[in-house]
Every structure is written in C-alpha cells, then in structure tokens.
Tab-separated table of C-alpha atoms in Angstrom:
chain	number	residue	atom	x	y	z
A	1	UNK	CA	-32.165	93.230	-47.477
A	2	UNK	CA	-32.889	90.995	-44.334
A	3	UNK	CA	-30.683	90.715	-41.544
A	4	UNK	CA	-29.178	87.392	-42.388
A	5	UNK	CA	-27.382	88.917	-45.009
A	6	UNK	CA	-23.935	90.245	-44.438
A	7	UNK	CA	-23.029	93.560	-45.457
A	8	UNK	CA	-19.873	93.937	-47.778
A	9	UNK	CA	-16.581	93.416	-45.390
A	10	UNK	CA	-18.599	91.829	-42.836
A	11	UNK	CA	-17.204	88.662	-41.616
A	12	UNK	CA	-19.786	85.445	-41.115
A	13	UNK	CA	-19.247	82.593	-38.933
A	14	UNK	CA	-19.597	79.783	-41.203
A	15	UNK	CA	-18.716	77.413	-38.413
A	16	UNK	CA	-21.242	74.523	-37.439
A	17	UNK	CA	-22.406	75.355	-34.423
A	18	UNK	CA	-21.801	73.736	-31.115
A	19	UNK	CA	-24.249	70.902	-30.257
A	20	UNK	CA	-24.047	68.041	-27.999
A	21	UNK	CA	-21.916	64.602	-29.549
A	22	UNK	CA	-24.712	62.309	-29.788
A	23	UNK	CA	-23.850	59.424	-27.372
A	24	UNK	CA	-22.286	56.751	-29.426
A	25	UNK	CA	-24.392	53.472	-28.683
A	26	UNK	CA	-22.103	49.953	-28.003
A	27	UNK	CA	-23.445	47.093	-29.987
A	28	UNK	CA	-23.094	44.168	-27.813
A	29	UNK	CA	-22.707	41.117	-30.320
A	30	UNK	CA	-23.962	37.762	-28.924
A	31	UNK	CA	-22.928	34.275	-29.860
A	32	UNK	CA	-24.549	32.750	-32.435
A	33	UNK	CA	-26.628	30.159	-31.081
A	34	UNK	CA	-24.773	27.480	-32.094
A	35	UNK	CA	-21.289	29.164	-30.339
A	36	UNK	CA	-23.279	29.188	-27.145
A	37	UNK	CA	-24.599	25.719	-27.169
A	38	UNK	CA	-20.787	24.418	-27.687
A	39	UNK	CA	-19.290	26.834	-25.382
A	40	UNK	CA	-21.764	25.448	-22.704
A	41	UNK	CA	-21.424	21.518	-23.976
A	42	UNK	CA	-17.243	22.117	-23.209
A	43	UNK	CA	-18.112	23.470	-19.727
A	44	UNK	CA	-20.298	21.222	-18.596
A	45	UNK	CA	-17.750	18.424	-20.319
A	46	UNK	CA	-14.929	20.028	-17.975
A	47	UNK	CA	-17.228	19.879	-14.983
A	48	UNK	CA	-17.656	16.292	-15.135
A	49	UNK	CA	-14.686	14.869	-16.143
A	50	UNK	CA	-13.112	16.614	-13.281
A	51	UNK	CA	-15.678	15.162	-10.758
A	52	UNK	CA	-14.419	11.823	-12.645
A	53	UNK	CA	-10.785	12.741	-11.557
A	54	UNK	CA	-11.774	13.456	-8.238
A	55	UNK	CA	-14.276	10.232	-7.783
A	56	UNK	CA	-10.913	8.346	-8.994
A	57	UNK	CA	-8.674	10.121	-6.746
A	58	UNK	CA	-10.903	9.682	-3.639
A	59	UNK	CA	-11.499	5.781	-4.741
A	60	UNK	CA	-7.645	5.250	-5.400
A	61	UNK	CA	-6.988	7.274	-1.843
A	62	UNK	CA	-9.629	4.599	-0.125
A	63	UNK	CA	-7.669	1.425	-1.844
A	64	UNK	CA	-4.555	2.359	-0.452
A	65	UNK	CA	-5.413	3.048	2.618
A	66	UNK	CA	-8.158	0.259	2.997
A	67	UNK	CA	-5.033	-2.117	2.179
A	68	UNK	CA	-2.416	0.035	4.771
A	69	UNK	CA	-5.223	-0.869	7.008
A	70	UNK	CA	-5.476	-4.319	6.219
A	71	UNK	CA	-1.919	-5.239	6.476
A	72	UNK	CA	-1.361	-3.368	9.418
A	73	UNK	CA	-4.033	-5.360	11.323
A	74	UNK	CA	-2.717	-8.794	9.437
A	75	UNK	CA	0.784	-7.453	10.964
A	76	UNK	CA	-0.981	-6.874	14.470
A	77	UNK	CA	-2.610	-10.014	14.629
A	78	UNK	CA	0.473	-12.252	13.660
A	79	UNK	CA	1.892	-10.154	16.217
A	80	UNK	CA	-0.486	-10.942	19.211
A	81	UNK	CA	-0.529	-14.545	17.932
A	82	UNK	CA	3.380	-15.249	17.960
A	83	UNK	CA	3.758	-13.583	20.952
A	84	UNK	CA	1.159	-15.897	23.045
A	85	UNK	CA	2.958	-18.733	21.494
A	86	UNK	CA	6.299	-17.572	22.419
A	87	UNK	CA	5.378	-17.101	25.730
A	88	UNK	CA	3.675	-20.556	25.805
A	89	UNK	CA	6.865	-21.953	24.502
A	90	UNK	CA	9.230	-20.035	26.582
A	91	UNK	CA	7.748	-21.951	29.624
A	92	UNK	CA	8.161	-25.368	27.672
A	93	UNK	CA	11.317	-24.769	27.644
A	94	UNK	CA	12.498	-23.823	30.751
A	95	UNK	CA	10.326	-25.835	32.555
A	96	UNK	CA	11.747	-29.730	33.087
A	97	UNK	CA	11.565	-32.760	35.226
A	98	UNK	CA	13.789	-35.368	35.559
A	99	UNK	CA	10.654	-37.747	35.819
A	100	UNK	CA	8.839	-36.418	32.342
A	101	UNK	CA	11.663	-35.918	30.348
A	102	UNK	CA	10.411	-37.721	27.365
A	103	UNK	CA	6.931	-35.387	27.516
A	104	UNK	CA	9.227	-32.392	28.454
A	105	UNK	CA	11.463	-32.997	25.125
A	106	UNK	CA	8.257	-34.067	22.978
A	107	UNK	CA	6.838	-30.388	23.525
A	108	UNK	CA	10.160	-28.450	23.263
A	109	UNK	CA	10.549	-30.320	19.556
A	110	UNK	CA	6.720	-30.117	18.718
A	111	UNK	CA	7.056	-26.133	19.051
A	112	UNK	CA	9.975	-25.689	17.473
A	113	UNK	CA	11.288	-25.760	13.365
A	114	UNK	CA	14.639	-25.006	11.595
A	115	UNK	CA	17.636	-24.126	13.041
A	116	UNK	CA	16.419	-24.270	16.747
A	117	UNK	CA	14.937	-28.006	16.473
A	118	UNK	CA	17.886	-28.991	14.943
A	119	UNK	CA	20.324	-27.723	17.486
A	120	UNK	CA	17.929	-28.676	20.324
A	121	UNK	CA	17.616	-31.871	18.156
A	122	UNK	CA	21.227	-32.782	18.373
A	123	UNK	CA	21.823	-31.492	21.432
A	124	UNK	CA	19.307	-33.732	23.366
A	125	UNK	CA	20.642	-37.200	24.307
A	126	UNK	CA	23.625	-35.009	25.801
A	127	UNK	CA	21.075	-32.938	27.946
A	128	UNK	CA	18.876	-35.905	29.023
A	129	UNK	CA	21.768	-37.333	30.437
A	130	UNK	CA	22.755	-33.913	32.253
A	131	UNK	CA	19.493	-33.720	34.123
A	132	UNK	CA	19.123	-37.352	34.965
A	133	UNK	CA	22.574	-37.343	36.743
A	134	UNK	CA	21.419	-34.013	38.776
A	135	UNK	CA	17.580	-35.202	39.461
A	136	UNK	CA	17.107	-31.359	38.091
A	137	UNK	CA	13.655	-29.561	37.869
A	138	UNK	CA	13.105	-26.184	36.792
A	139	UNK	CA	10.000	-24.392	36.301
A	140	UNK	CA	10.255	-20.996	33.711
A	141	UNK	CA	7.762	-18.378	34.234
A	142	UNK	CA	7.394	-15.314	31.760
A	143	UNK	CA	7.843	-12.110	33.222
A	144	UNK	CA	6.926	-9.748	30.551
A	145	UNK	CA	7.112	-9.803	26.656
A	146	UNK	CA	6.842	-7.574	23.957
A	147	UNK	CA	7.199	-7.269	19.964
A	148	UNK	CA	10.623	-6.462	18.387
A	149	UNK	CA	9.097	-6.969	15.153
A	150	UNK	CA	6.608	-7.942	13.232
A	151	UNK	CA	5.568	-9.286	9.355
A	152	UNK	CA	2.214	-11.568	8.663
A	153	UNK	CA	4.295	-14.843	8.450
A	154	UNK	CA	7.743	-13.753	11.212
A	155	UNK	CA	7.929	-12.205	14.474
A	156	UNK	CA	10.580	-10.988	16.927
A	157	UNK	CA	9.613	-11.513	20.565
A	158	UNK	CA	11.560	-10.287	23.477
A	159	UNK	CA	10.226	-11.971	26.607
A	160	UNK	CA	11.856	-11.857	30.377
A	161	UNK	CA	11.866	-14.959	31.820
A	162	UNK	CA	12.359	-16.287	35.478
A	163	UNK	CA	13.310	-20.068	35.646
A	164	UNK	CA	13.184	-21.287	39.524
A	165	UNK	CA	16.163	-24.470	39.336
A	166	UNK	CA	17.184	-27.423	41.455
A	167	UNK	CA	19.510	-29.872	41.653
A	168	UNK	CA	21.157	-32.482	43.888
A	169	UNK	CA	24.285	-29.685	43.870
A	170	UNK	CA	21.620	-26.553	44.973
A	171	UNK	CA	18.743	-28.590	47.191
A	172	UNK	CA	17.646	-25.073	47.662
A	173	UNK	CA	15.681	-23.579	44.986
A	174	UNK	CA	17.317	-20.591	43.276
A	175	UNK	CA	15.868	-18.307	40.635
A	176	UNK	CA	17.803	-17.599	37.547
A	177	UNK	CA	16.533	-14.157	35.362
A	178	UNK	CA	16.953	-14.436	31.696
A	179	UNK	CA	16.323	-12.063	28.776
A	180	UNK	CA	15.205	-14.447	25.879
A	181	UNK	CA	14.535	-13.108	22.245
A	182	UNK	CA	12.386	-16.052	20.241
A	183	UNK	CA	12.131	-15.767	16.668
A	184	UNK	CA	8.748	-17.071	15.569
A	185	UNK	CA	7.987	-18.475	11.943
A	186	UNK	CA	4.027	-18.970	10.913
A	187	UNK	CA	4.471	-23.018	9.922
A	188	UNK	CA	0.921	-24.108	8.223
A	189	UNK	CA	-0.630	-22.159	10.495
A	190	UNK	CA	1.484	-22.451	13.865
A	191	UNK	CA	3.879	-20.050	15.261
A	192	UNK	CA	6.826	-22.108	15.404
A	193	UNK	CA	10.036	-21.255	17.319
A	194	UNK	CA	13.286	-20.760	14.788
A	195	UNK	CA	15.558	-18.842	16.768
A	196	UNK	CA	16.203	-18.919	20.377
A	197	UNK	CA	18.720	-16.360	21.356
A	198	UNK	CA	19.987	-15.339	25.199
A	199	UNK	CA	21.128	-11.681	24.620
C-alpha cells in the first residue's frame, strides 16, 4: 500500500493544517450620491447663515456705537456752546454802570429764562435804585470755567469769577472772588441762563 495510508492502530492527524488567516478586507461604504449632495447643501447652508449672524452682529455693534458716538459729540458740543455763553453772561452780569443801567439790565434779561429772569425780573426796580444811590460800577471778569454736566438741551457750568466794585462808600476799587454755578437751558437755539447759584 502507499505511504499515505495508515497502518492498523496508527493514529492520523485529521486536523486542517495551519495556514495563514487570509486578511479580512474592510468595505468602506460611501454615501449615496444623493446623501452627499445634502450633507454638503446643510454645510454650506450653516456656513452662510453664520456669516449672516456675524454681518448682523458686526452691523448692530457699528449702530450702537456710531450713535454712542453721536450723542457723545451732540453732548460735547452743547457743552462747549453753554459754557461760552455762560461765561459771556457771567460778565453781563457782574459788570454794571450806574450810567447804562437800562443797557446793563436789557442784556442781563435778554440772556436769561425761567426762574432766574423772573427773580432778576422782580428784583430789578429795587436794584436800580441801589446802584443809582451808590454811583456803583463793577466790572466781572471770568477766571476759569468748566462743565459740571452736560445733556444736548442742559448744562451745568461752574465758572470763577472776579468782579472789581466801586462805590461812593469804597472810592477805592476792591476785587470781590466769587464761585458761580450757571445752569444753562438750550431756548430755540440759545443757551439761556435758568439758574444762577453762589455756592
């Protein structure tokens, strides 16, 4: 008999032999085409609403601050403007003559509205009297000024104002130092005095 064939009693390895595992191969399964297309559509929709956000954002971001802007320089305009008038009307009204009083009252009133003009209003025939009897003058001069605060249409000014006075009591010129905070109101298109307080 040939070889291959076991003799009685003799054992055969009936085994299957060892041979390499065959590498297993990965299937790699696309998208349909039609997967693809709307996978890219919602990516490219994502992309360019949120360049829309952004564009909105960095437009609403500009408004604002374009307007900040705006009423900041409104606020620092009616700010420079009140101020020259205050200082303007500071020295209207601490300058006087005993020979001009009636131009000397005409431009205290003409700068002045609400609850200052009608004080100074009421209070005038009194003071013209004053000053004729004393053959007064006094000249104001504004030593400094600045902003206490500020909106487009009211304004806080603090000014420092020296007012050089005589009289037939004080022949001698003397120089009195005040600290005068004007209250200035934006009157169809003038910068009015409403307040006049001495600190």
């Amino acid at each position: 008999m040939g070889d291959d064939v076991p003799e009685v009693g003799e054992e055969r390895d009936i085994s299957t032999p060892d041979t390499e595992a065959a590498p297993v191969e990965e299937t790699v399964v696309e998208d349909p085409p039609s997967t693809r297309w709307w996978t890219g559509t919602r990516a490219r929709r994502g992309a360019v609403l949120l360049l829309a956000l952004v564009a909105v954002a960095a437009i609403v971001c500009a408004a604002v601050m374009g307007w900040k802007l705006q009423q900041q320089n409104s606020i620092d305009d009616a700010a420079d403007q009140a101020e020259q008038a205050a200082r303007a009307y500071a020295v209207a009204l601490t300058s006087v003559s005993s020979d001009n009083l009636d131009q000397n009252f005409a431009d205290v009133l003409g700068g002045a509205t609400g609850e200052f003009k009608d004080m100074y209003s009421q209070s005038s025939g009194q003071l013209r009297q004053l000053l004729v009897d004393n053959k007064a003058t006094a000249q104001g001069t504004v030593i400094d000024s600045g902003i206490k605060s500020a909106s487009p249409s009211k304004v806080e000014v603090l000014l420092f104002v020296d007012q050089t006075v005589t009289n037939t009591a004080t022949p001698d010129p003397r120089v009195d130092r005040s600290r005068v905070v004007m209250t200035m109101e934006k009157i169809d298109g003038r910068w009015l005095a409403a307040k006049v307080d001495l600190p």
